[in-house]
mmCIF file of N, CA and C in Angstrom:
data_model
loop_
_atom_site.group_PDB
_atom_site.id
_atom_site.type_symbol
_atom_site.label_atom_id
_atom_site.label_comp_id
_atom_site.label_asym_id
_atom_site.label_seq_id
_atom_site.Cartn_x
_atom_site.Cartn_y
_atom_site.Cartn_z
ATOM 1 N N MET W 8 117.096 48.608 103.937
ATOM 2 C CA MET W 8 116.506 49.346 102.800
ATOM 3 C C MET W 8 116.812 50.169 102.468
ATOM 4 N N ASN W 9 117.214 50.376 101.102
ATOM 5 C CA ASN W 9 117.306 51.832 100.794
ATOM 6 C C ASN W 9 116.201 52.785 100.619
ATOM 7 N N SER W 10 115.941 54.011 100.890
ATOM 8 C CA SER W 10 114.994 54.716 100.801
ATOM 9 C C SER W 10 114.808 54.553 99.164
ATOM 10 N N ALA W 11 113.380 55.303 98.511
ATOM 11 C CA ALA W 11 113.266 55.169 97.224
ATOM 12 C C ALA W 11 113.906 56.868 97.062
ATOM 13 N N SER W 12 114.451 57.843 97.580
ATOM 14 C CA SER W 12 115.268 59.049 97.038
ATOM 15 C C SER W 12 116.650 58.705 96.766
ATOM 16 N N GLU W 13 117.461 56.977 97.395
ATOM 17 C CA GLU W 13 118.466 56.939 97.363
ATOM 18 C C GLU W 13 118.594 55.343 96.228
ATOM 19 N N LYS W 14 117.196 55.305 95.343
ATOM 20 C CA LYS W 14 117.240 54.670 94.588
ATOM 21 C C LYS W 14 117.174 55.098 93.047
ATOM 22 N N PHE W 15 117.125 56.626 93.477
ATOM 23 C CA PHE W 15 116.659 57.254 92.247
ATOM 24 C C PHE W 15 118.055 57.712 91.885
ATOM 25 N N SER W 16 118.307 58.450 90.793
ATOM 26 C CA SER W 16 119.218 58.866 89.988
ATOM 27 C C SER W 16 120.001 59.885 91.081
ATOM 28 N N SER W 17 118.878 60.676 91.102
ATOM 29 C CA SER W 17 119.344 61.747 92.301
ATOM 30 C C SER W 17 118.313 62.018 93.580
ATOM 31 N N SER W 18 118.291 62.425 94.665
ATOM 32 C CA SER W 18 117.456 62.913 95.512
ATOM 33 C C SER W 18 116.886 64.134 95.401
ATOM 34 N N ASN W 19 117.372 64.627 94.299
ATOM 35 C CA ASN W 19 116.660 66.424 93.925
ATOM 36 C C ASN W 19 115.839 65.911 92.905
ATOM 37 N N ILE W 20 114.440 66.161 93.581
ATOM 38 C CA ILE W 20 113.142 65.601 92.729
ATOM 39 C C ILE W 20 112.962 67.062 92.161
ATOM 40 N N ARG W 21 112.940 66.698 90.757
ATOM 41 C CA ARG W 21 112.146 68.031 90.296
ATOM 42 C C ARG W 21 110.566 68.265 89.881
ATOM 43 N N SER W 22 110.109 66.794 89.108
ATOM 44 C CA SER W 22 109.010 66.943 88.858
ATOM 45 C C SER W 22 108.257 65.616 88.798
ATOM 46 N N LEU W 23 107.007 65.301 88.513
ATOM 47 C CA LEU W 23 106.373 63.875 88.834
ATOM 48 C C LEU W 23 105.216 64.121 88.046
ATOM 49 N N THR W 24 104.927 62.628 87.097
ATOM 50 C CA THR W 24 103.703 62.561 86.609
ATOM 51 C C THR W 24 103.757 61.120 86.197
ATOM 52 N N GLU W 25 102.350 60.535 86.136
ATOM 53 C CA GLU W 25 101.939 59.147 86.314
ATOM 54 C C GLU W 25 101.484 59.007 84.833
ATOM 55 N N ASP W 26 101.684 57.858 83.887
ATOM 56 C CA ASP W 26 101.182 57.339 83.085
ATOM 57 C C ASP W 26 100.074 56.154 83.388
ATOM 58 N N ASN W 27 99.497 56.006 82.362
ATOM 59 C CA ASN W 27 98.091 55.127 82.158
ATOM 60 C C ASN W 27 98.538 53.968 82.457
ATOM 61 N N ASP W 28 99.756 53.616 82.788
ATOM 62 C CA ASP W 28 100.247 51.992 83.532
ATOM 63 C C ASP W 28 100.417 52.156 85.025
ATOM 64 N N GLY W 29 100.156 53.369 85.769
ATOM 65 C CA GLY W 29 100.165 53.094 86.946
ATOM 66 C C GLY W 29 102.141 53.746 87.131
ATOM 67 N N ASN W 30 103.004 53.898 86.158
ATOM 68 C CA ASN W 30 104.542 54.220 86.462
ATOM 69 C C ASN W 30 104.627 55.782 86.663
ATOM 70 N N ILE W 31 105.468 55.949 87.750
ATOM 71 C CA ILE W 31 105.568 57.393 88.325
ATOM 72 C C ILE W 31 106.823 57.731 87.687
ATOM 73 N N TRP W 32 106.973 58.679 86.594
ATOM 74 C CA TRP W 32 107.961 59.397 86.044
ATOM 75 C C TRP W 32 108.767 60.413 87.060
ATOM 76 N N VAL W 33 109.859 60.581 87.158
ATOM 77 C CA VAL W 33 109.982 61.525 88.201
ATOM 78 C C VAL W 33 111.461 62.053 87.122
ATOM 79 N N ALA W 34 111.266 63.304 87.390
ATOM 80 C CA ALA W 34 112.824 64.238 86.742
ATOM 81 C C ALA W 34 113.719 64.822 88.191
ATOM 82 N N THR W 35 114.726 64.292 87.743
ATOM 83 C CA THR W 35 115.581 64.809 89.012
ATOM 84 C C THR W 35 117.135 65.466 88.129
ATOM 85 N N ASP W 36 117.859 65.944 88.478
ATOM 86 C CA ASP W 36 118.535 66.884 88.470
ATOM 87 C C ASP W 36 119.959 66.103 87.369
ATOM 88 N N ASN W 37 119.770 64.661 87.647
ATOM 89 C CA ASN W 37 120.494 63.800 87.284
ATOM 90 C C ASN W 37 119.698 63.069 86.318
ATOM 91 N N GLY W 38 118.508 63.532 85.388
ATOM 92 C CA GLY W 38 117.990 62.576 84.644
ATOM 93 C C GLY W 38 116.826 62.002 85.176
ATOM 94 N N ILE W 39 115.926 61.563 83.788
ATOM 95 C CA ILE W 39 114.468 60.761 84.240
ATOM 96 C C ILE W 39 114.802 59.384 84.502
ATOM 97 N N ASN W 40 113.535 59.088 85.889
ATOM 98 C CA ASN W 40 113.555 57.691 86.201
ATOM 99 C C ASN W 40 112.153 57.351 86.503
ATOM 100 N N ILE W 41 111.966 55.793 86.026
ATOM 101 C CA ILE W 41 110.496 55.664 86.175
ATOM 102 C C ILE W 41 110.638 54.755 87.341
ATOM 103 N N MET W 42 109.172 54.809 87.983
ATOM 104 C CA MET W 42 108.867 53.800 89.238
ATOM 105 C C MET W 42 107.579 53.149 88.722
ATOM 106 N N ASN W 43 107.894 51.672 88.710
ATOM 107 C CA ASN W 43 106.793 51.100 89.078
ATOM 108 C C ASN W 43 106.117 50.776 90.204
ATOM 109 N N LYS W 44 105.000 51.560 90.438
ATOM 110 C CA LYS W 44 103.909 51.599 91.153
ATOM 111 C C LYS W 44 103.890 50.151 92.340
ATOM 112 N N GLN W 45 103.572 49.356 91.128
ATOM 113 C CA GLN W 45 103.066 47.710 91.832
ATOM 114 C C GLN W 45 104.493 47.253 92.441
ATOM 115 N N SER W 46 105.332 47.205 91.901
ATOM 116 C CA SER W 46 106.451 46.398 92.446
ATOM 117 C C SER W 46 107.792 47.590 93.318
ATOM 118 N N GLY W 47 107.598 48.867 92.722
ATOM 119 C CA GLY W 47 108.499 49.900 93.476
ATOM 120 C C GLY W 47 109.854 49.777 92.646
ATOM 121 N N LYS W 48 109.844 49.242 91.478
ATOM 122 C CA LYS W 48 111.092 48.956 90.959
ATOM 123 C C LYS W 48 111.330 50.475 90.355
ATOM 124 N N ILE W 49 112.776 50.582 90.447
ATOM 125 C CA ILE W 49 112.913 52.315 89.695
ATOM 126 C C ILE W 49 113.920 51.519 88.568
ATOM 127 N N SER W 50 113.665 52.049 87.610
ATOM 128 C CA SER W 50 114.437 52.149 86.169
ATOM 129 C C SER W 50 115.133 53.618 86.055
ATOM 130 N N THR W 51 116.518 53.718 85.840
ATOM 131 C CA THR W 51 117.429 54.614 85.534
ATOM 132 C C THR W 51 118.269 54.346 84.254
ATOM 133 N N ARG W 52 118.491 55.360 83.433
ATOM 134 C CA ARG W 52 119.605 55.192 82.373
ATOM 135 C C ARG W 52 120.394 54.267 82.726
ATOM 136 N N ALA W 53 120.838 54.015 83.862
ATOM 137 C CA ALA W 53 122.053 53.363 84.326
ATOM 138 C C ALA W 53 121.677 51.787 84.164
ATOM 139 N N ASN W 54 120.508 51.798 84.837
ATOM 140 C CA ASN W 54 119.972 50.554 85.179
ATOM 141 C C ASN W 54 118.878 49.813 84.210
ATOM 142 N N ASP W 55 118.820 50.303 82.945
ATOM 143 C CA ASP W 55 117.622 49.771 81.924
ATOM 144 C C ASP W 55 117.689 50.443 81.005
ATOM 145 N N SER W 56 119.047 50.436 80.322
ATOM 146 C CA SER W 56 119.557 51.441 79.049
ATOM 147 C C SER W 56 118.445 50.922 77.706
ATOM 148 N N ARG W 57 117.630 49.618 77.733
ATOM 149 C CA ARG W 57 116.950 49.854 76.706
ATOM 150 C C ARG W 57 115.679 50.276 76.655
ATOM 151 N N ARG W 58 115.066 50.210 78.090
ATOM 152 C CA ARG W 58 113.876 51.050 78.089
ATOM 153 C C ARG W 58 114.247 52.527 77.521
ATOM 154 N N PHE W 59 115.066 53.088 77.852
ATOM 155 C CA PHE W 59 115.488 54.394 78.087
ATOM 156 C C PHE W 59 115.826 54.563 76.622
ATOM 157 N N ARG W 60 115.872 53.437 75.693
ATOM 158 C CA ARG W 60 116.222 54.535 74.061
ATOM 159 C C ARG W 60 115.511 55.410 73.585
ATOM 160 N N TYR W 61 114.068 55.194 74.328
ATOM 161 C CA TYR W 61 113.101 56.522 73.701
ATOM 162 C C TYR W 61 112.669 57.469 74.371
ATOM 163 N N ILE W 62 113.921 57.538 75.304
ATOM 164 C CA ILE W 62 113.611 58.673 76.108
ATOM 165 C C ILE W 62 114.650 59.125 76.347
ATOM 166 N N PRO W 63 114.743 60.930 75.945
ATOM 167 C CA PRO W 63 115.576 61.831 75.909
ATOM 168 C C PRO W 63 116.667 61.694 77.029
ATOM 169 N N ASN W 64 117.681 61.845 76.956
ATOM 170 C CA ASN W 64 119.035 62.108 77.703
ATOM 171 C C ASN W 64 119.220 63.578 78.397
ATOM 172 N N ILE W 65 118.376 63.675 79.064
ATOM 173 C CA ILE W 65 118.165 65.296 80.083
ATOM 174 C C ILE W 65 117.778 65.284 81.281
ATOM 175 N N ASN W 66 118.221 66.330 82.185
ATOM 176 C CA ASN W 66 117.844 66.634 82.884
ATOM 177 C C ASN W 66 116.750 67.525 83.166
ATOM 178 N N ALA W 67 115.402 66.527 83.117
ATOM 179 C CA ALA W 67 114.654 67.615 83.067
ATOM 180 C C ALA W 67 113.948 68.163 84.126
ATOM 181 N N GLU W 68 113.029 69.681 83.543
ATOM 182 C CA GLU W 68 112.957 70.577 84.947
ATOM 183 C C GLU W 68 111.025 70.157 85.117
ATOM 184 N N VAL W 69 110.281 69.817 84.230
ATOM 185 C CA VAL W 69 108.780 69.606 84.587
ATOM 186 C C VAL W 69 108.497 68.364 83.346
ATOM 187 N N MET W 70 107.348 67.414 83.722
ATOM 188 C CA MET W 70 106.952 66.494 83.126
ATOM 189 C C MET W 70 105.272 66.844 83.586
ATOM 190 N N LEU W 71 104.621 66.362 82.023
ATOM 191 C CA LEU W 71 103.572 65.987 81.640
ATOM 192 C C LEU W 71 102.997 64.613 81.066
ATOM 193 N N TYR W 72 101.546 63.829 81.736
ATOM 194 C CA TYR W 72 101.259 63.159 80.880
ATOM 195 C C TYR W 72 100.251 63.702 80.491
ATOM 196 N N ASP W 73 99.935 63.453 78.795
ATOM 197 C CA ASP W 73 98.365 63.768 78.283
ATOM 198 C C ASP W 73 97.651 62.650 77.950
ATOM 199 N N LYS W 74 96.302 62.615 77.333
ATOM 200 C CA LYS W 74 95.507 61.941 77.411
ATOM 201 C C LYS W 74 95.450 60.953 76.282
ATOM 202 N N GLU W 75 96.488 61.536 75.315
ATOM 203 C CA GLU W 75 97.144 60.626 74.129
ATOM 204 C C GLU W 75 98.269 59.713 74.185
ATOM 205 N N GLY W 76 98.882 59.452 75.309
ATOM 206 C CA GLY W 76 100.082 58.984 75.530
ATOM 207 C C GLY W 76 101.071 59.235 75.518
ATOM 208 N N ASN W 77 101.145 60.378 75.691
ATOM 209 C CA ASN W 77 102.556 61.408 75.714
ATOM 210 C C ASN W 77 103.018 61.801 77.095
ATOM 211 N N ILE W 78 104.227 61.707 77.192
ATOM 212 C CA ILE W 78 105.002 62.312 78.005
ATOM 213 C C ILE W 78 105.622 63.846 77.568
ATOM 214 N N TRP W 79 105.254 64.896 78.241
ATOM 215 C CA TRP W 79 105.738 65.939 77.712
ATOM 216 C C TRP W 79 106.903 66.298 78.764
ATOM 217 N N ILE W 80 108.300 66.574 78.263
ATOM 218 C CA ILE W 80 109.042 66.812 78.800
ATOM 219 C C ILE W 80 109.660 68.353 78.873
ATOM 220 N N GLY W 81 109.903 68.877 79.814
ATOM 221 C CA GLY W 81 111.303 70.546 79.312
ATOM 222 C C GLY W 81 112.098 70.398 80.585
ATOM 223 N N ASP W 82 113.326 71.036 79.831
ATOM 224 C CA ASP W 82 114.168 71.197 80.407
ATOM 225 C C ASP W 82 114.453 72.912 80.010
ATOM 226 N N ASP W 83 115.446 73.269 80.446
ATOM 227 C CA ASP W 83 115.759 74.577 80.691
ATOM 228 C C ASP W 83 117.016 74.973 79.587
ATOM 229 N N VAL W 84 117.316 74.121 78.975
ATOM 230 C CA VAL W 84 118.523 74.147 77.900
ATOM 231 C C VAL W 84 117.966 73.857 76.437
ATOM 232 N N THR W 85 117.461 72.537 76.311
ATOM 233 C CA THR W 85 117.066 72.187 74.996
ATOM 234 C C THR W 85 115.591 71.950 74.305
ATOM 235 N N GLY W 86 114.522 72.776 75.317
ATOM 236 C CA GLY W 86 113.357 73.126 75.010
ATOM 237 C C GLY W 86 112.140 71.721 75.679
ATOM 238 N N LEU W 87 111.617 71.317 74.742
ATOM 239 C CA LEU W 87 110.517 70.846 74.963
ATOM 240 C C LEU W 87 110.701 69.132 74.169
ATOM 241 N N TYR W 88 110.106 68.201 75.006
ATOM 242 C CA TYR W 88 110.012 66.843 74.266
ATOM 243 C C TYR W 88 108.671 66.265 74.205
ATOM 244 N N ARG W 89 108.382 65.432 73.383
ATOM 245 C CA ARG W 89 107.343 64.559 73.214
ATOM 246 C C ARG W 89 107.626 63.460 73.573
ATOM 247 N N VAL W 90 107.281 62.045 74.149
ATOM 248 C CA VAL W 90 107.782 60.774 74.128
ATOM 249 C C VAL W 90 106.368 60.042 74.087
ATOM 250 N N ASP W 91 106.350 59.862 72.994
ATOM 251 C CA ASP W 91 105.462 58.797 72.603
ATOM 252 C C ASP W 91 105.495 57.532 73.592
ATOM 253 N N LEU W 92 104.781 56.970 73.908
ATOM 254 C CA LEU W 92 104.800 55.894 74.723
ATOM 255 C C LEU W 92 104.003 54.605 73.837
ATOM 256 N N ASN W 93 103.321 55.312 73.063
ATOM 257 C CA ASN W 93 102.848 53.828 71.861
ATOM 258 C C ASN W 93 103.783 53.444 70.794
ATOM 259 N N LYS W 94 104.699 54.585 70.420
ATOM 260 C CA LYS W 94 105.158 54.547 69.546
ATOM 261 C C LYS W 94 106.765 54.001 69.881
ATOM 262 N N ARG W 95 106.920 54.701 71.069
ATOM 263 C CA ARG W 95 108.240 54.393 71.943
ATOM 264 C C ARG W 95 109.222 55.530 70.843
ATOM 265 N N GLU W 96 109.012 56.483 71.514
ATOM 266 C CA GLU W 96 110.063 57.351 70.219
ATOM 267 C C GLU W 96 109.898 58.731 70.740
ATOM 268 N N PHE W 97 110.644 59.389 70.576
ATOM 269 C CA PHE W 97 111.064 60.960 71.025
ATOM 270 C C PHE W 97 110.865 61.890 70.153
ATOM 271 N N GLU W 98 110.276 63.197 69.931
ATOM 272 C CA GLU W 98 110.818 64.534 69.446
ATOM 273 C C GLU W 98 111.178 65.543 69.920
ATOM 274 N N ASN W 99 112.073 66.267 69.431
ATOM 275 C CA ASN W 99 112.383 67.458 70.263
ATOM 276 C C ASN W 99 111.760 68.748 69.665
ATOM 277 N N TYR W 100 110.967 69.710 70.532
ATOM 278 C CA TYR W 100 110.871 70.947 69.947
ATOM 279 C C TYR W 100 111.887 71.972 70.729
ATOM 280 N N ARG W 101 111.909 72.908 69.459
ATOM 281 C CA ARG W 101 113.240 73.912 70.335
ATOM 282 C C ARG W 101 113.075 75.249 70.006
ATOM 283 N N GLU W 102 113.801 75.914 70.041
ATOM 284 C CA GLU W 102 113.761 77.398 69.193
ATOM 285 C C GLU W 102 114.676 77.227 67.921
ATOM 286 N N ASP W 103 114.533 77.923 67.054
ATOM 287 C CA ASP W 103 114.998 77.943 65.659
ATOM 288 C C ASP W 103 114.645 79.554 65.162
ATOM 289 N N PRO W 104 115.776 79.858 65.294
ATOM 290 C CA PRO W 104 115.635 81.644 64.877
ATOM 291 C C PRO W 104 115.131 81.850 63.443
ATOM 292 N N THR W 105 115.109 80.725 62.329
ATOM 293 C CA THR W 105 114.794 80.675 60.738
ATOM 294 C C THR W 105 113.600 80.244 60.896
ATOM 295 N N ASP W 106 113.167 79.705 62.124
ATOM 296 C CA ASP W 106 111.576 79.549 61.491
ATOM 297 C C ASP W 106 110.436 79.838 62.337
ATOM 298 N N GLN W 107 109.709 80.550 62.187
ATOM 299 C CA GLN W 107 108.607 81.430 63.387
ATOM 300 C C GLN W 107 107.823 80.532 63.725
ATOM 301 N N ASN W 108 107.718 79.364 63.670
ATOM 302 C CA ASN W 108 106.568 78.546 64.263
ATOM 303 C C ASN W 108 107.415 77.529 65.493
ATOM 304 N N SER W 109 108.587 77.888 65.485
ATOM 305 C CA SER W 109 109.043 77.298 66.682
ATOM 306 C C SER W 109 109.365 78.227 67.896
ATOM 307 N N LEU W 110 109.666 77.218 69.069
ATOM 308 C CA LEU W 110 109.578 77.765 70.268
ATOM 309 C C LEU W 110 110.434 79.162 70.271
ATOM 310 N N ALA W 111 109.998 80.014 70.951
ATOM 311 C CA ALA W 111 110.301 81.325 70.885
ATOM 312 C C ALA W 111 111.632 81.250 72.141
ATOM 313 N N ASN W 112 112.008 80.446 72.739
ATOM 314 C CA ASN W 112 112.782 80.399 73.856
ATOM 315 C C ASN W 112 112.982 78.612 74.480
ATOM 316 N N ASN W 113 114.197 77.640 74.352
ATOM 317 C CA ASN W 113 114.252 76.663 75.016
ATOM 318 C C ASN W 113 114.188 76.761 76.804
ATOM 319 N N ASN W 114 113.796 77.489 76.930
ATOM 320 C CA ASN W 114 113.940 77.436 78.829
ATOM 321 C C ASN W 114 112.304 76.924 79.500
ATOM 322 N N ILE W 115 112.260 75.980 79.111
ATOM 323 C CA ILE W 115 110.979 75.242 79.663
ATOM 324 C C ILE W 115 110.374 75.301 80.957
ATOM 325 N N THR W 116 109.890 76.278 81.843
ATOM 326 C CA THR W 116 109.411 76.334 83.247
ATOM 327 C C THR W 116 108.387 75.632 83.647
ATOM 328 N N ASN W 117 107.327 75.333 82.898
ATOM 329 C CA ASN W 117 105.913 74.605 83.246
ATOM 330 C C ASN W 117 105.265 74.190 81.865
ATOM 331 N N ILE W 118 104.687 72.965 82.242
ATOM 332 C CA ILE W 118 103.892 72.896 81.090
ATOM 333 C C ILE W 118 102.385 72.227 81.713
ATOM 334 N N SER W 119 101.377 72.796 81.181
ATOM 335 C CA SER W 119 100.019 72.455 81.849
ATOM 336 C C SER W 119 98.768 72.230 80.223
ATOM 337 N N LEU W 120 97.880 71.618 80.900
ATOM 338 C CA LEU W 120 96.661 71.153 80.177
ATOM 339 C C LEU W 120 95.764 71.750 80.739
ATOM 340 N N ASP W 121 94.726 72.810 79.865
ATOM 341 C CA ASP W 121 93.549 73.207 80.209
ATOM 342 C C ASP W 121 92.419 72.214 80.208
ATOM 343 N N ARG W 122 91.554 72.747 80.469
ATOM 344 C CA ARG W 122 90.387 71.733 80.667
ATOM 345 C C ARG W 122 89.959 71.574 79.353
ATOM 346 N N SER W 123 89.901 72.002 77.750
ATOM 347 C CA SER W 123 89.743 71.577 77.210
ATOM 348 C C SER W 123 90.600 70.520 76.317
ATOM 349 N N GLY W 124 91.942 70.137 76.981
ATOM 350 C CA GLY W 124 93.159 69.450 76.832
ATOM 351 C C GLY W 124 93.842 70.131 75.883
ATOM 352 N N VAL W 125 93.815 71.698 75.815
ATOM 353 C CA VAL W 125 95.399 72.105 75.166
ATOM 354 C C VAL W 125 96.213 72.315 75.822
ATOM 355 N N LEU W 126 97.255 72.347 75.200
ATOM 356 C CA LEU W 126 98.622 72.061 76.020
ATOM 357 C C LEU W 126 99.534 73.448 75.780
ATOM 358 N N TRP W 127 99.727 73.595 77.227
ATOM 359 C CA TRP W 127 100.120 75.027 77.334
ATOM 360 C C TRP W 127 101.727 74.898 77.985
ATOM 361 N N VAL W 128 102.714 75.832 77.439
ATOM 362 C CA VAL W 128 104.013 75.474 77.654
ATOM 363 C C VAL W 128 104.397 77.201 78.453
ATOM 364 N N ASN W 129 105.001 77.170 79.662
ATOM 365 C CA ASN W 129 105.540 78.339 79.926
ATOM 366 C C ASN W 129 107.118 78.383 79.965
ATOM 367 N N ILE W 130 107.764 79.758 79.356
ATOM 368 C CA ILE W 130 109.249 79.741 79.228
ATOM 369 C C ILE W 130 109.165 81.131 79.723
ATOM 370 N N ASN W 131 110.694 80.951 80.180
ATOM 371 C CA ASN W 131 111.256 82.010 80.911
ATOM 372 C C ASN W 131 110.650 82.821 81.897
ATOM 373 N N LEU W 132 109.508 81.767 83.153
ATOM 374 C CA LEU W 132 108.608 81.841 83.705
ATOM 375 C C LEU W 132 107.419 83.189 83.272
ATOM 376 N N PHE W 133 107.411 83.908 82.786
ATOM 377 C CA PHE W 133 106.795 85.171 82.574
ATOM 378 C C PHE W 133 105.888 84.696 81.135
ATOM 379 N N THR W 134 106.203 83.915 80.083
ATOM 380 C CA THR W 134 105.554 83.708 78.914
ATOM 381 C C THR W 134 105.054 82.457 78.671
ATOM 382 N N TRP W 135 102.974 82.372 78.863
ATOM 383 C CA TRP W 135 102.947 80.929 78.467
ATOM 384 C C TRP W 135 102.298 81.106 76.988
ATOM 385 N N ILE W 136 102.733 79.843 76.003
ATOM 386 C CA ILE W 136 102.560 79.819 74.902
ATOM 387 C C ILE W 136 101.557 78.486 74.572
ATOM 388 N N ARG W 137 100.827 78.729 73.823
ATOM 389 C CA ARG W 137 99.711 77.731 73.520
ATOM 390 C C ARG W 137 100.305 76.687 72.246
ATOM 391 N N LEU W 138 100.575 75.359 72.424
ATOM 392 C CA LEU W 138 100.525 74.253 71.707
ATOM 393 C C LEU W 138 99.705 74.369 70.064
ATOM 394 N N TYR W 139 99.637 74.161 69.583
ATOM 395 C CA TYR W 139 98.797 74.303 68.097
ATOM 396 C C TYR W 139 98.980 72.612 67.520
ATOM 397 N N ILE W 140 98.214 72.048 67.206
ATOM 398 C CA ILE W 140 97.881 70.841 66.937
ATOM 399 C C ILE W 140 98.673 70.424 65.613
ATOM 400 N N ASP W 141 98.827 71.944 64.730
ATOM 401 C CA ASP W 141 99.784 71.574 63.664
ATOM 402 C C ASP W 141 101.061 71.680 64.083
ATOM 403 N N PHE W 142 101.397 72.165 65.113
ATOM 404 C CA PHE W 142 102.522 72.336 65.723
ATOM 405 C C PHE W 142 103.123 70.987 66.215
ATOM 406 N N ILE W 143 101.825 70.093 67.103
ATOM 407 C CA ILE W 143 102.334 69.229 67.848
ATOM 408 C C ILE W 143 102.535 67.983 66.737
ATOM 409 N N ARG W 144 101.793 67.855 65.921
ATOM 410 C CA ARG W 144 102.199 66.802 64.814
ATOM 411 C C ARG W 144 102.693 66.806 63.553
#
């Protein structure tokens, strides 16, 4: 029997988060994987393309699940993604030099929720920015 790391799209795991359905989301250097905790089945873009229609095809650096049913995904090139698990769609937030309300940089190095549920995004290791509700919705 193969180990779990051999079933993921890569054994280089960067981040993990769990959604309300008990799925473990795994960010690797070769894409996002979803593991069902009950069955142990691992879904990847290669073996479950239907499920991955609403998941960005990126090599995520960080992921976080919020209480609204979103998976927040950041990478070091294309910015921040919000995957709405209820609507089965995603939205990309990225740097836009013509928009002062956009991200200041696309290099997302960390994502965190504070005690009051405010989402914070770390860019370039040194700068934390707070995402305001108007920006998110």
